[in-house]
CSV table of C-alpha atoms in Angstrom, one decimal:
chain,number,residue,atom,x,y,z
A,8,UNK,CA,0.0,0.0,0.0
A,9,UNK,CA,1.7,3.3,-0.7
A,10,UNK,CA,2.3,5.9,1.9
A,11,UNK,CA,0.8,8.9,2.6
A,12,UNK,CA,2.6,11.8,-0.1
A,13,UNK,CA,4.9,14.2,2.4
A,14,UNK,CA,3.2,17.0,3.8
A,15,UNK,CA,0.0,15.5,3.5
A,16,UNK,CA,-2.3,15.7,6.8
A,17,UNK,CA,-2.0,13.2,9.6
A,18,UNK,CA,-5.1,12.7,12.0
A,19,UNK,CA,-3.5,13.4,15.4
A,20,UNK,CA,-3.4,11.0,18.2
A,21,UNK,CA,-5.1,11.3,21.8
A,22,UNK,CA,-3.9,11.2,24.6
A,23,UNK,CA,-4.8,10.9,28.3
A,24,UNK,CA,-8.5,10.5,27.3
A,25,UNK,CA,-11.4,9.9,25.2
A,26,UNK,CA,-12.7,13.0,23.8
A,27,UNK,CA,-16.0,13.7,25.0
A,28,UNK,CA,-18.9,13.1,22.7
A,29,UNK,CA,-21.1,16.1,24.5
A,30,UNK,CA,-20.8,18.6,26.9
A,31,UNK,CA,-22.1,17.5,30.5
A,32,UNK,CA,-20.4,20.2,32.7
A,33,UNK,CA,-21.5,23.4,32.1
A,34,UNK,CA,-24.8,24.2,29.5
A,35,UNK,CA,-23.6,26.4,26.4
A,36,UNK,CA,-25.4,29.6,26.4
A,37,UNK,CA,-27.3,30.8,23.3
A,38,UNK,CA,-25.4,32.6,20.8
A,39,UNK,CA,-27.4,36.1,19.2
A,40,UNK,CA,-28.0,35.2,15.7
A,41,UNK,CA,-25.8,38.0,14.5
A,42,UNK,CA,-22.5,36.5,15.8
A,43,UNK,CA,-23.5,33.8,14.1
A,44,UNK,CA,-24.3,35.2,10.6
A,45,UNK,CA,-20.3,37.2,11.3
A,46,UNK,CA,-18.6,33.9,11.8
A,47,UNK,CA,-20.3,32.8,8.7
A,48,UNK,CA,-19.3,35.6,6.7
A,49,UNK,CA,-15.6,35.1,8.3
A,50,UNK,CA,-15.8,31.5,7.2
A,51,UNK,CA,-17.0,32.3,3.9
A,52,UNK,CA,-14.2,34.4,3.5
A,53,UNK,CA,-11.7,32.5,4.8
A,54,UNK,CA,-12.5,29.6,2.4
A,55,UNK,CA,-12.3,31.9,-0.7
A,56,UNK,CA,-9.1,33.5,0.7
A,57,UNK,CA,-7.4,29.7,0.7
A,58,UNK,CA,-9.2,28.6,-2.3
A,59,UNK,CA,-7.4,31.8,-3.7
A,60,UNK,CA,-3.7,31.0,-3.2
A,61,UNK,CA,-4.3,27.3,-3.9
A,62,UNK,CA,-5.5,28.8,-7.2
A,63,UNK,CA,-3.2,30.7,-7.4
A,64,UNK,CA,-0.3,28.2,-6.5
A,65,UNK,CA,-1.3,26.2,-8.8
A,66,UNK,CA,-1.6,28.7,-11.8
A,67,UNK,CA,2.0,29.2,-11.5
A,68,UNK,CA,3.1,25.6,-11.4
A,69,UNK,CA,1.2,25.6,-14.7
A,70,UNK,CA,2.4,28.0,-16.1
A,71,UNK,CA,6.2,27.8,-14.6
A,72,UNK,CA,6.4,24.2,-14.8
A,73,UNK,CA,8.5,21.7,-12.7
A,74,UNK,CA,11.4,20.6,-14.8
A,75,UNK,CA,12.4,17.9,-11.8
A,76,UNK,CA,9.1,16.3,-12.8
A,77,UNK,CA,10.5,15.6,-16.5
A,78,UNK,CA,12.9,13.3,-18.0
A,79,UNK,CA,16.1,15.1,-18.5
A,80,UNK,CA,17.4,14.2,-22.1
A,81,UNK,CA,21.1,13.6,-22.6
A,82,UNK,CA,23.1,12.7,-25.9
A,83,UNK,CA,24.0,9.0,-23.9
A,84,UNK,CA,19.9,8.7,-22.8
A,85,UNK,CA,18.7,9.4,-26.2
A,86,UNK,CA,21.7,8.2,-28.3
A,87,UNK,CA,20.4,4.7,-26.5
A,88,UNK,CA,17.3,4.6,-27.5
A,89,UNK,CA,17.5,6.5,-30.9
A,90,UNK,CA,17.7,3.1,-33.1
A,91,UNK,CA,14.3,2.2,-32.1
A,92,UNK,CA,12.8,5.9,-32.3
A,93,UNK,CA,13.8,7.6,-35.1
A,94,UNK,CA,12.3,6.3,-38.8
A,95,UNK,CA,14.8,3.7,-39.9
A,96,UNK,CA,15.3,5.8,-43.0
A,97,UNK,CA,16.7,8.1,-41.0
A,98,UNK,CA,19.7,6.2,-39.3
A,99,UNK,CA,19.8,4.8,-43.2
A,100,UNK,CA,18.8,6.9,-45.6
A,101,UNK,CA,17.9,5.2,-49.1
A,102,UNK,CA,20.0,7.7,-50.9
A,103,UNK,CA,23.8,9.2,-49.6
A,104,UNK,CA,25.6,12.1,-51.6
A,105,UNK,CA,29.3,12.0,-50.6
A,106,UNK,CA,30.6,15.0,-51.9
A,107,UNK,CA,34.3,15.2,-52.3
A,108,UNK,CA,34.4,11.5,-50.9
A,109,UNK,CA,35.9,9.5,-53.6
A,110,UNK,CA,39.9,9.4,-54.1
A,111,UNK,CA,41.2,12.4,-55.6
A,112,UNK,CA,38.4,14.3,-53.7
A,113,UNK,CA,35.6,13.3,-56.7
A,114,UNK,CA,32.0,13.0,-55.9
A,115,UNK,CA,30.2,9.8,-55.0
A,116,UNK,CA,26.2,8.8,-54.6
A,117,UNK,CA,25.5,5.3,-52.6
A,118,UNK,CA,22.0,3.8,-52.7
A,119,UNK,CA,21.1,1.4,-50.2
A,120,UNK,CA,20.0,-2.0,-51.0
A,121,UNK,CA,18.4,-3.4,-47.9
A,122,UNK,CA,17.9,-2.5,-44.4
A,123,UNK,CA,18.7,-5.8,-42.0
A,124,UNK,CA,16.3,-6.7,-38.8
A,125,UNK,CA,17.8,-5.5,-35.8
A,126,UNK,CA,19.7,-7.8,-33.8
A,127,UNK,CA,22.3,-8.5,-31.1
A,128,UNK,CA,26.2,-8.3,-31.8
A,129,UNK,CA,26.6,-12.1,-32.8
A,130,UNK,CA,24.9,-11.5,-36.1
A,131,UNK,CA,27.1,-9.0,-37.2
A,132,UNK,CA,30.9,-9.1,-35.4
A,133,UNK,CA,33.3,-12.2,-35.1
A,134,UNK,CA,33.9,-13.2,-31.8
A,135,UNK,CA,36.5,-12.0,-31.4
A,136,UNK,CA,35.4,-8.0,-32.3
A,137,UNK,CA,32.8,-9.5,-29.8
A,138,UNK,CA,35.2,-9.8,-27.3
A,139,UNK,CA,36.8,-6.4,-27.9
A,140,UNK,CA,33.4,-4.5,-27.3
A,141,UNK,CA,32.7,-6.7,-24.4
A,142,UNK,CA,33.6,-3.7,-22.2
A,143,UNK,CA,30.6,-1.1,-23.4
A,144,UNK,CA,28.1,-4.1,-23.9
A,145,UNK,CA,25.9,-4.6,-26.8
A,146,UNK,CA,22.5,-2.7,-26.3
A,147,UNK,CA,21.5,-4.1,-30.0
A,148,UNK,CA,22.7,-3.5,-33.2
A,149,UNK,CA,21.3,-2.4,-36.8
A,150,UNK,CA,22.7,-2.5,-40.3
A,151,UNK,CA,22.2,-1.4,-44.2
A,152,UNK,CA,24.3,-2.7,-47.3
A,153,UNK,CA,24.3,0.1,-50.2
A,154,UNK,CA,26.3,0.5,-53.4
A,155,UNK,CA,27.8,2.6,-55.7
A,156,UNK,CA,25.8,4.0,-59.0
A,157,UNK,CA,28.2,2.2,-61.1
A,158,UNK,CA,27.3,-1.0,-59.3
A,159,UNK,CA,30.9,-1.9,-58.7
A,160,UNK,CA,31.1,-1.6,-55.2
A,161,UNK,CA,28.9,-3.2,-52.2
A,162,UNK,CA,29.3,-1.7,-48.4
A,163,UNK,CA,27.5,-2.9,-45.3
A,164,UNK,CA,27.5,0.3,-42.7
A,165,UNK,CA,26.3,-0.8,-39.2
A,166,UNK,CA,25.6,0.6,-35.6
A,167,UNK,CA,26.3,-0.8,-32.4
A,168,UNK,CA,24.3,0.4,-29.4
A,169,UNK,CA,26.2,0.1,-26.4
A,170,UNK,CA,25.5,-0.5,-22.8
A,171,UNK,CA,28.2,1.6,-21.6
A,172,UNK,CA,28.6,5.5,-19.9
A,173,UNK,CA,30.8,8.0,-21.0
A,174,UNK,CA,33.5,7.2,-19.3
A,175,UNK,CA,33.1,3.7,-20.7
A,176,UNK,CA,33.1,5.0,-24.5
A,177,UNK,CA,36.0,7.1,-23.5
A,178,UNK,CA,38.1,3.9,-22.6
A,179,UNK,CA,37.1,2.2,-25.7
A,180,UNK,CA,37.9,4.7,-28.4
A,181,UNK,CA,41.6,5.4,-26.2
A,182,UNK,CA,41.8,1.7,-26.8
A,183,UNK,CA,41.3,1.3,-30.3
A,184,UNK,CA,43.8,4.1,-30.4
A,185,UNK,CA,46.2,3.4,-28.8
A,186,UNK,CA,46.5,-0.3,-29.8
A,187,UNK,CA,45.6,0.4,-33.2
A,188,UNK,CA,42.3,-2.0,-32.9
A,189,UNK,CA,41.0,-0.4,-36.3
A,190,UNK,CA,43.6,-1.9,-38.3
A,191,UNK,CA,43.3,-5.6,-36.9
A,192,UNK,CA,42.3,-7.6,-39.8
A,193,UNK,CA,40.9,-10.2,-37.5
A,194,UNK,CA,38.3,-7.2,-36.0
A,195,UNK,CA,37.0,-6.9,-38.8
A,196,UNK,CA,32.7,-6.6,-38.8
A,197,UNK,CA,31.2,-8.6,-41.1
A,198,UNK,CA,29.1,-7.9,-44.0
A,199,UNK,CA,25.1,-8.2,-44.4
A,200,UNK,CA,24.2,-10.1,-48.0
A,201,UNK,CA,20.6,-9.8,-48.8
A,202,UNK,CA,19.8,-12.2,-51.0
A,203,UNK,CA,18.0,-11.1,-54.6
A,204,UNK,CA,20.4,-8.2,-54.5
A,205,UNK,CA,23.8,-7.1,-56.3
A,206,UNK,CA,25.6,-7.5,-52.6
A,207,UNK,CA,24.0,-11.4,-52.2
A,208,UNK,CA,27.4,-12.6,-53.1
A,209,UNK,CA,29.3,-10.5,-50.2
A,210,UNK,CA,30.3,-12.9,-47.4
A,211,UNK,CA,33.1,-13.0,-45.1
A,212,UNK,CA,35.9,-13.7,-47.8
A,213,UNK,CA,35.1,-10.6,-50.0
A,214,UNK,CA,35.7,-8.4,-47.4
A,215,UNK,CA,38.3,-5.5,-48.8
A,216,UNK,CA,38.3,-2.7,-46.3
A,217,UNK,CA,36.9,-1.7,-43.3
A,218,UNK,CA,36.7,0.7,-40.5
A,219,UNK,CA,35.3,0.7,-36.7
A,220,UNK,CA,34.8,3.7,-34.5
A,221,UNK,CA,33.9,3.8,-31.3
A,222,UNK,CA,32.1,7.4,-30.5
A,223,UNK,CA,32.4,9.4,-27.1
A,224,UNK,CA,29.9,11.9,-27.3
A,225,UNK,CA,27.0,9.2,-27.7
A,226,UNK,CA,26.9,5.6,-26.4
A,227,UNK,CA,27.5,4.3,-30.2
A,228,UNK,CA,29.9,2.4,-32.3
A,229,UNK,CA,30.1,2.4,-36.0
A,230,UNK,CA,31.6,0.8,-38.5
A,231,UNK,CA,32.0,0.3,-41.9
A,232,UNK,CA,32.9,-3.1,-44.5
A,233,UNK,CA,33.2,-2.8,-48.2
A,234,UNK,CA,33.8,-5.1,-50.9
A,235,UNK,CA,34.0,-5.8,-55.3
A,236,UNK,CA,30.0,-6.3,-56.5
A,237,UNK,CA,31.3,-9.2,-58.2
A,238,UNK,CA,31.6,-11.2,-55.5
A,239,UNK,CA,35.2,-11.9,-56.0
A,240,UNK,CA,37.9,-13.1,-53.2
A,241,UNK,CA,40.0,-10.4,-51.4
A,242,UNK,CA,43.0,-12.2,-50.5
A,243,UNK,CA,44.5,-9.7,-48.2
A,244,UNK,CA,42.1,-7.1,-47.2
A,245,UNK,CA,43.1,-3.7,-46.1
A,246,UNK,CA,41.8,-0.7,-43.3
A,247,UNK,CA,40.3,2.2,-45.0
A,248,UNK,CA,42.8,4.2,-43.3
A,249,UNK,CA,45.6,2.8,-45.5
A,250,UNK,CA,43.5,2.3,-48.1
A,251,UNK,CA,42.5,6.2,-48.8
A,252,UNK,CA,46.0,7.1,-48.0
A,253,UNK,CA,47.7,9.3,-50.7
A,254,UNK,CA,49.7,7.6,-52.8
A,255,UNK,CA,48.4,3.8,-52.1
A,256,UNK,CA,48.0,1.7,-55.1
A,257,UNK,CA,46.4,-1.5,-54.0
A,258,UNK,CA,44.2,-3.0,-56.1
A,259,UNK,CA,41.5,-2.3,-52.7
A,260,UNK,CA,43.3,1.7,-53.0
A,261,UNK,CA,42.7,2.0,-56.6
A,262,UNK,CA,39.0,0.8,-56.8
A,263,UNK,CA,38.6,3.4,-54.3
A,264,UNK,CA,36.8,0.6,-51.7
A,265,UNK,CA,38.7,2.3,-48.3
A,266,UNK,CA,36.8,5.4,-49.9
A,267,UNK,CA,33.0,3.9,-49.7
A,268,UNK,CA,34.0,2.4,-46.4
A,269,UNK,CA,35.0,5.4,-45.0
A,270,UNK,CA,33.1,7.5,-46.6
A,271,UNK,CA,29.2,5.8,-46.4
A,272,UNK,CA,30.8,5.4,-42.3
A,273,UNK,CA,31.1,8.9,-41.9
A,274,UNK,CA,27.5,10.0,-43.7
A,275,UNK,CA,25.6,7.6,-41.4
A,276,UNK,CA,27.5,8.4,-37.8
A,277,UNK,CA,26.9,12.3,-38.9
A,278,UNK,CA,23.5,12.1,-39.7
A,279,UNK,CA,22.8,9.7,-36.3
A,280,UNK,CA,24.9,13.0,-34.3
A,281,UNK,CA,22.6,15.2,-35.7
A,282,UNK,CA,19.6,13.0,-34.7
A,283,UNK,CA,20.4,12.6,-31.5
A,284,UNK,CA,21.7,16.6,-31.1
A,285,UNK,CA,17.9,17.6,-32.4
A,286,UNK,CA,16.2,15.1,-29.9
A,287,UNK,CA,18.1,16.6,-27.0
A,288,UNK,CA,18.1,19.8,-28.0
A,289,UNK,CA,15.0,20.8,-30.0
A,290,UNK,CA,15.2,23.7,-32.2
A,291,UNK,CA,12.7,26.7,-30.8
C-alpha cells in the first residue's frame, strides 16, 4: 500500500482520554443570531481566501512548470534509444551524396540495397570483435548494405548500441587508439548479403576494407565493411585508413573501396549525431 505523499495531513493521536462526545459540565449559552451570521461571513471568506492562493499556487506551477518532474534528455539517454525511435530511414537513408568522398576528392552517390532486422552483436561481429566491445556491452545492433551508382562496389554500414557510460566509450575509443584496434584484420565486422540483391554474393571472404569507431559523445559504435559487386575473393584485405592514404596503389586503394568504407561510415554516424543533437536539444 503506498504511503501517505509528504506534507499531506495526519489525524493526530489522543492522549490521556477519550474526547468527550457532548458537553455535560456546564450548559452552552445561546449565541445572538448576529454573531452567528459574522462567523459565517468570516468563514466564507476564509475559504475563498485559501481557495485563492491554492488557485493561485497552482496557476503558476502551470504556467512555470516543474522541470524535476521531467525526464532530463542527454546525448547518452537518447543516443540509446534512438535506433528504435527515429524512422529507420533516417539512421539509413535510401539515398547518400558523398561529396568530395571519392579518391582524388571526386564526388560519390551510394543507394542502399536493404535494411537488416535488428539484432544483437553475434549477427554482425566475429567473436573475437565481440570480445573487444565486451567492455561497453551490446545494447542491439542495426545494419544497411548500399552500393555505388556504377554498381561496382557493395558496403554494409552498421551501428552498435552500447550499454556503456561515458567514461566507458572514453576507454574504448583510447583503446582502439592506442592499440591500433581499427587496423586488426581479425576485427573486422562482417558484411550483411541480402539475397535477390547485387551485394548477395558478399560474405566473409570478399571483405576489402573496413573501419570501426567507437564514438564518445553518444553511447554508439560504427563501423564500416566494403567489398568488389562481383563477389570476387579479397586475399588480403586492407583498413580504409591505409587504403585512402595518398599515394596507395592496392588493387583495394585503386578501386577506391577504403573510400566507400569510410566515406558511407562517416554519412551515417553524422547524420545519427545530428539526430540525436535535435532530440536533446529541439530547435525553438
Amino acid at each position: 500500500m503506498p504511503q501517505p505523499p509528504p506534507g499531506a495531513y495526519r489525524v493526530p493521536a489522543r492522549y490521556g482520554y477519550p474526547e468527550t462526545p457532548v458537553e455535560t459540565t456546564t450548559r452552552l449559552r445561546p449565541v445572538p443570531s448576529g454573531r452567528q451570521r459574522w462567523r459565517a461571513v468570516s468563514a466564507a471568506a476564509c475559504v475563498v481566501l485559501g481557495l485563492g492562493l491554492i488557485g493561485g499556487a497552482a496557476t503558476g506551477a502551470w504556467l512555470t512548470g516543474d522541470s524535476s518532474a521531467e525526464p532530463t534528455r542527454t546525448p547518452y539517454a537518447t543516443g540509446r534509444t534512438v535506433w528504435h525511435s527515429v524512422p529507420v530511414d533516417t539512421l539509413f537513408p535510401p539515398t547518400l551524396k558523398g561529396t568530395g568522398a571519392g579518391p582524388g576528392g571526386t564526388d560519390r552517390t551510394w543507394i542502399r540495397l536493404s535494411v537488416a532486422p535488428d539484432g544483437d552483436c553475434s549477427q554482425g561481429l566475429d567473436p573475437l570483435l565481440r570480445t573487444t566491445l565486451r567492455s561497453v556491452g551490446c545494447e542491439r545492433m542495426v545494419r544497411a548494405t548500399y552500393t555505388d551508382v556504377t554498381r561496382s562496389s557493395v558496403t554494409t554500414v552498421g551501428v552498435v548500441v552500447t550499454e556503456a557510460d561515458e567514461a566507458g566509450m572514453q576507454a574504448l575509443s583510447t583503446r582502439f587508439t592506442e592499440q591500433r584496434l581499427a587496423g586488426r584484420k581479425d576485427l573486422m565486422p562482417r558484411t550483411y548479403a541480402p539475397e535477390g540483391t547485387l551485394a548477395a554474393g558478399f560474405g566473409d571472404r570478399q571483405r576489402a576494407s573496413w573501419t570501426v569507431r567507437p564514438l564518445t559523445e553518444i553511447p554508439v559504435v560504427v563501423f564500416a565493411v566494403s567489398g568488389f559487386a562481383d563477389a570476387r575473393t579479397v586475399p588480403e584485405p586492407q583498413p580504409a585508413d591505409a587504403a585512402t592514404e595518398t599515394g596507395a596503389d592496392t588493387d583495394i586503394a585503386q578501386a577506391g573501396l577504403g573510400h566507400e568504407a569510410r566515406g558511407i561510415a562517416d554519412r551515417v554516424e553524422r547524420g545519427l549525431r545530428q539526430t540525436v543533437t535535435d532530440l536533446v536539444e529541439p530547435p525553438v
